[in-house]
Tab-separated table of C-alpha atoms in Angstrom:
chain	number	residue	atom	x	y	z
A	1	SER	CA	-63.814	-36.263	-114.617
A	2	GLN	CA	-65.278	-38.877	-112.731
A	3	THR	CA	-68.755	-39.641	-113.461
A	4	ILE	CA	-71.428	-42.248	-111.883
A	5	HIS	CA	-74.279	-43.824	-113.495
A	6	GLN	CA	-77.174	-45.805	-111.822
A	7	TRP	CA	-80.175	-47.797	-113.960
A	8	PRO	CA	-82.772	-47.940	-114.264
A	9	ALA	CA	-83.509	-44.617	-113.187
A	10	THR	CA	-87.417	-45.685	-111.831
A	11	LEU	CA	-88.510	-49.103	-111.483
A	12	VAL	CA	-92.150	-50.454	-110.450
A	13	GLN	CA	-91.857	-54.198	-109.297
A	14	PRO	CA	-94.225	-56.575	-107.892
A	15	VAL	CA	-93.651	-57.950	-104.132
A	16	GLY	CA	-92.035	-61.120	-104.862
A	17	SER	CA	-90.203	-60.472	-107.579
A	18	PRO	CA	-86.562	-60.414	-107.689
A	19	LEU	CA	-84.136	-57.010	-108.348
A	20	SER	CA	-80.899	-55.532	-109.980
A	21	LEU	CA	-79.483	-52.090	-109.980
A	22	GLU	CA	-76.558	-51.240	-111.917
A	23	CYS	CA	-74.079	-48.887	-110.900
A	24	THR	CA	-70.592	-47.692	-112.470
A	25	VAL	CA	-68.366	-45.017	-112.065
A	26	GLU	CA	-66.461	-44.197	-114.552
A	27	GLY	CA	-62.764	-41.755	-114.367
A	28	THR	CA	-61.275	-43.350	-111.295
A	29	SER	CA	-59.303	-46.346	-110.158
A	30	ASN	CA	-60.120	-48.104	-106.506
A	31	PRO	CA	-62.985	-46.259	-105.536
A	32	ASN	CA	-64.714	-47.324	-102.384
A	33	LEU	CA	-68.719	-48.005	-103.365
A	34	TYR	CA	-71.539	-47.488	-101.788
A	35	TRP	CA	-75.207	-48.556	-101.880
A	36	TYR	CA	-77.771	-46.352	-99.860
A	37	ARG	CA	-81.300	-46.642	-99.310
A	38	GLN	CA	-83.688	-43.521	-98.282
A	39	ALA	CA	-86.985	-44.453	-97.591
A	40	ALA	CA	-89.608	-41.447	-98.307
A	41	GLY	CA	-89.017	-38.345	-96.657
A	42	ARG	CA	-86.821	-39.835	-94.635
A	43	GLY	CA	-82.790	-40.007	-93.929
A	44	LEU	CA	-80.138	-42.047	-95.534
A	45	GLN	CA	-79.535	-45.586	-94.371
A	46	LEU	CA	-76.406	-46.980	-95.303
A	47	LEU	CA	-76.914	-50.561	-96.729
A	48	PHE	CA	-73.066	-51.560	-97.878
A	49	TYR	CA	-70.171	-50.650	-98.813
A	50	SER	CA	-67.175	-51.895	-100.795
A	51	VAL	CA	-63.296	-51.682	-100.695
A	52	GLY	CA	-62.011	-53.949	-103.191
A	53	ILE	CA	-63.486	-56.659	-106.160
A	54	GLY	CA	-65.382	-58.874	-104.364
A	55	GLN	CA	-65.305	-57.134	-100.948
A	56	ILE	CA	-69.230	-56.535	-99.714
A	57	SER	CA	-69.831	-55.037	-96.305
A	58	SER	CA	-73.284	-55.636	-95.262
A	59	GLU	CA	-74.702	-52.847	-92.640
A	60	VAL	CA	-78.269	-53.689	-92.531
A	61	PRO	CA	-79.152	-57.757	-92.322
A	62	GLN	CA	-82.389	-57.523	-95.135
A	63	ASN	CA	-83.166	-59.768	-98.376
A	64	LEU	CA	-81.053	-57.486	-100.182
A	65	SER	CA	-77.243	-58.325	-101.882
A	66	ALA	CA	-74.642	-56.609	-103.433
A	67	SER	CA	-71.956	-57.602	-105.515
A	68	ARG	CA	-68.275	-55.700	-106.862
A	69	PRO	CA	-67.892	-58.066	-109.978
A	70	GLN	CA	-65.311	-55.189	-111.492
A	71	ASP	CA	-63.635	-52.555	-109.902
A	72	ARG	CA	-66.305	-49.625	-110.769
A	73	GLN	CA	-69.102	-51.856	-110.926
A	74	PHE	CA	-71.578	-52.219	-108.014
A	75	ILE	CA	-74.735	-54.102	-108.585
A	76	LEU	CA	-77.522	-54.725	-105.718
A	77	SER	CA	-79.574	-57.402	-105.945
A	78	SER	CA	-82.854	-59.290	-104.524
A	79	LYS	CA	-84.240	-62.457	-105.042
A	80	LYS	CA	-87.529	-61.502	-103.565
A	81	LEU	CA	-88.614	-57.963	-103.450
A	82	LEU	CA	-90.657	-57.041	-100.091
A	83	LEU	CA	-93.016	-53.969	-99.998
A	84	SER	CA	-90.505	-52.761	-97.635
A	85	ASP	CA	-88.169	-52.315	-99.923
A	86	SER	CA	-89.304	-49.258	-101.746
A	87	GLY	CA	-87.458	-46.505	-101.768
A	88	PHE	CA	-85.101	-44.060	-103.329
A	89	TYR	CA	-81.281	-46.374	-103.444
A	90	LEU	CA	-78.120	-44.140	-103.973
A	91	CYS	CA	-74.913	-45.482	-105.069
A	92	ALA	CA	-71.910	-43.556	-104.183
A	93	TRP	CA	-68.072	-43.641	-104.505
A	94	SER	CA	-64.804	-41.985	-102.487
A	95	LEU	CA	-61.665	-42.452	-102.319
A	96	GLY	CA	-59.866	-43.228	-99.280
A	97	PRO	CA	-61.694	-43.698	-96.178
A	98	PRO	CA	-65.144	-42.128	-96.375
A	99	SER	CA	-64.550	-41.050	-92.873
A	100	TYR	CA	-62.209	-38.494	-94.051
A	101	ASN	CA	-63.282	-37.933	-97.621
A	102	GLU	CA	-65.934	-36.499	-99.424
A	103	GLN	CA	-68.827	-39.198	-101.532
A	104	PHE	CA	-69.841	-38.560	-104.850
A	105	PHE	CA	-73.293	-39.828	-105.327
A	106	GLY	CA	-74.958	-40.890	-108.705
A	107	PRO	CA	-78.457	-40.030	-109.744
A	108	GLY	CA	-80.527	-43.067	-107.751
A	109	THR	CA	-83.308	-45.146	-108.453
A	110	ARG	CA	-86.584	-45.209	-107.279
A	111	LEU	CA	-87.913	-48.172	-106.877
A	112	THR	CA	-91.879	-48.970	-105.973
A	113	VAL	CA	-92.881	-52.404	-104.845
A	114	LEU	CA	-96.334	-52.984	-105.274
B	1	ALA	CA	-71.576	-43.550	-79.781
B	2	GLN	CA	-71.415	-41.841	-82.846
B	3	LYS	CA	-74.844	-39.819	-83.464
B	4	VAL	CA	-75.661	-36.600	-85.906
B	5	THR	CA	-78.857	-34.429	-84.742
B	6	GLN	CA	-80.190	-32.285	-87.350
B	7	ALA	CA	-83.418	-31.250	-85.020
B	8	GLN	CA	-84.803	-29.133	-87.716
B	9	THR	CA	-87.189	-30.880	-89.708
B	10	GLU	CA	-88.585	-28.385	-91.852
B	11	ILE	CA	-87.987	-24.919	-92.553
B	12	SER	CA	-89.584	-22.217	-94.555
B	13	VAL	CA	-88.089	-19.020	-95.359
B	14	VAL	CA	-89.255	-15.842	-97.940
B	15	GLU	CA	-86.627	-15.092	-100.564
B	16	LYS	CA	-83.827	-13.218	-99.478
B	17	GLU	CA	-84.409	-14.129	-95.867
B	18	ASP	CA	-81.174	-15.213	-94.339
B	19	VAL	CA	-81.487	-18.962	-93.010
B	20	THR	CA	-79.384	-21.256	-90.947
B	21	LEU	CA	-79.274	-25.078	-90.760
B	22	ASP	CA	-78.447	-26.531	-87.195
B	23	CYS	CA	-76.174	-30.114	-87.053
B	24	VAL	CA	-74.893	-31.163	-83.959
B	25	TYR	CA	-72.653	-33.985	-83.515
B	26	GLU	CA	-71.794	-36.598	-80.955
B	27	THR	CA	-67.918	-38.384	-81.465
B	28	ARG	CA	-65.725	-39.219	-79.134
B	29	ASP	CA	-62.832	-39.443	-81.452
B	30	THR	CA	-60.548	-36.764	-81.359
B	31	THR	CA	-60.252	-36.832	-85.181
B	32	TYR	CA	-63.310	-36.477	-87.651
B	33	TYR	CA	-64.793	-34.896	-90.374
B	34	LEU	CA	-68.117	-33.419	-91.091
B	35	PHE	CA	-69.525	-32.875	-94.014
B	36	TRP	CA	-72.717	-30.906	-95.859
B	37	TYR	CA	-75.042	-31.971	-98.606
B	38	LYS	CA	-77.379	-30.691	-100.538
B	39	GLN	CA	-80.390	-32.916	-102.138
B	40	PRO	CA	-82.077	-30.905	-104.542
B	41	PRO	CA	-85.353	-32.251	-105.707
B	42	SER	CA	-84.171	-34.268	-108.607
B	43	GLY	CA	-82.701	-36.363	-105.628
B	44	GLU	CA	-78.773	-36.373	-106.330
B	45	LEU	CA	-76.689	-35.649	-103.472
B	46	VAL	CA	-74.122	-32.865	-104.046
B	47	PHE	CA	-71.238	-32.537	-101.507
B	48	LEU	CA	-71.014	-28.932	-99.976
B	49	ILE	CA	-68.095	-28.608	-97.906
B	50	ARG	CA	-66.035	-30.950	-95.545
B	51	ARG	CA	-64.456	-29.640	-92.361
B	52	ASN	CA	-62.109	-31.696	-90.493
B	53	SER	CA	-62.077	-31.694	-86.243
B	54	PHE	CA	-58.394	-29.461	-86.105
B	55	ASP	CA	-59.774	-26.365	-88.447
B	56	GLU	CA	-62.530	-24.255	-86.483
B	57	GLN	CA	-61.678	-21.644	-88.946
B	58	ASN	CA	-65.312	-20.625	-90.207
B	59	GLU	CA	-65.739	-21.263	-93.967
B	60	ILE	CA	-67.449	-18.839	-96.424
B	61	SER	CA	-68.705	-19.869	-99.734
B	62	GLY	CA	-70.442	-17.064	-101.438
B	63	ARG	CA	-73.615	-16.701	-99.896
B	64	TYR	CA	-72.629	-20.075	-98.025
B	65	SER	CA	-71.140	-19.915	-94.381
B	66	TRP	CA	-70.401	-22.640	-92.287
B	67	ASN	CA	-69.680	-22.317	-88.721
B	68	PHE	CA	-68.097	-25.157	-86.782
B	69	GLN	CA	-67.463	-24.594	-82.848
B	70	LYS	CA	-66.045	-27.701	-81.026
B	71	SER	CA	-67.273	-26.403	-77.931
B	72	THR	CA	-70.671	-26.968	-78.847
B	73	SER	CA	-70.565	-29.842	-80.617
B	74	SER	CA	-72.175	-28.000	-83.777
B	75	PHE	CA	-71.622	-27.331	-87.391
B	76	ASN	CA	-74.251	-24.967	-88.579
B	77	PHE	CA	-74.715	-23.611	-92.344
B	78	THR	CA	-75.898	-20.519	-92.610
B	79	ILE	CA	-77.886	-19.506	-96.978
B	80	THR	CA	-77.203	-15.579	-96.899
B	81	ALA	CA	-80.181	-13.960	-99.081
B	82	SER	CA	-81.507	-17.197	-100.061
B	83	GLN	CA	-83.215	-18.158	-103.314
B	84	VAL	CA	-85.848	-20.423	-104.693
B	85	VAL	CA	-82.848	-22.646	-105.927
B	86	ASP	CA	-81.379	-23.259	-102.248
B	87	SER	CA	-84.878	-25.220	-102.022
B	88	ALA	CA	-84.163	-28.683	-101.068
B	89	VAL	CA	-83.078	-31.429	-98.223
B	90	TYR	CA	-79.764	-30.575	-96.316
B	91	PHE	CA	-77.481	-33.339	-95.065
B	92	CYS	CA	-74.844	-32.914	-92.085
B	93	ALA	CA	-72.874	-35.687	-91.648
B	94	LEU	CA	-69.867	-36.836	-89.252
B	95	GLY	CA	-66.739	-39.437	-90.457
B	96	SER	CA	-64.774	-40.543	-87.532
B	97	GLY	CA	-62.316	-43.371	-88.126
B	98	THR	CA	-64.862	-45.752	-89.763
B	99	TYR	CA	-65.569	-46.782	-93.299
B	100	LYS	CA	-68.739	-45.264	-92.975
B	101	TYR	CA	-70.351	-41.493	-92.640
B	102	ILE	CA	-72.899	-40.898	-89.511
B	103	PHE	CA	-75.211	-39.274	-91.646
B	104	GLY	CA	-78.392	-36.994	-89.638
B	105	THR	CA	-82.010	-37.248	-90.645
B	106	GLY	CA	-81.971	-33.840	-92.934
B	107	THR	CA	-83.990	-30.722	-92.943
B	108	ARG	CA	-85.725	-29.400	-95.729
B	109	LEU	CA	-85.943	-25.947	-96.322
B	110	LYS	CA	-88.098	-24.657	-98.520
B	111	VAL	CA	-87.695	-20.845	-99.895
B	112	LEU	CA	-90.745	-18.990	-100.935
B	113	ALA	CA	-91.129	-16.559	-103.470
């Protein structure tokens, strides 16, 4: 069976500090991978998606970046965090085009930028 | 333009009541998919159902049922005999021809004991 891991679960970082969130998927190959952000009490905002190693598409220009160094690993990074980066970050995967297939979400990382 | 509207921001019901969560979508595509996800307090989204645009049959799964009506561009979700464990935020999503979903803003359901 497939599982998706995210870490850390919670993170408190000062403004201007770097960020690295990691997501790994087990039990499947060539997944599409996604990073979403959910601000408190809000809906889901797609940040990045990837259809393969080294292939990253950005949905929202901002101070965040993503990388996919391995087939089942997806990393979200920032060089300098802003207060507005606080939120709940969710990683997800799917097989095939997401338009037609369900996505499976990780447990999320709750980030607080102070 | 593609859009998903969940007009109900928050709904509160007493346990054992039936509740319907509304979802209205907009798309010009003839082939599309609709989804519902549940986000319990733990935060992880859980997939509930997928429906394609060519299948308007209603779906029932235990206490959950879904009513898809293309004529009104709606894909509503009903929970029968609600339970406290149903308390969560529920998201409707539309997928049509692009490499992403369009999520609605979610409806927070509170089921009171």
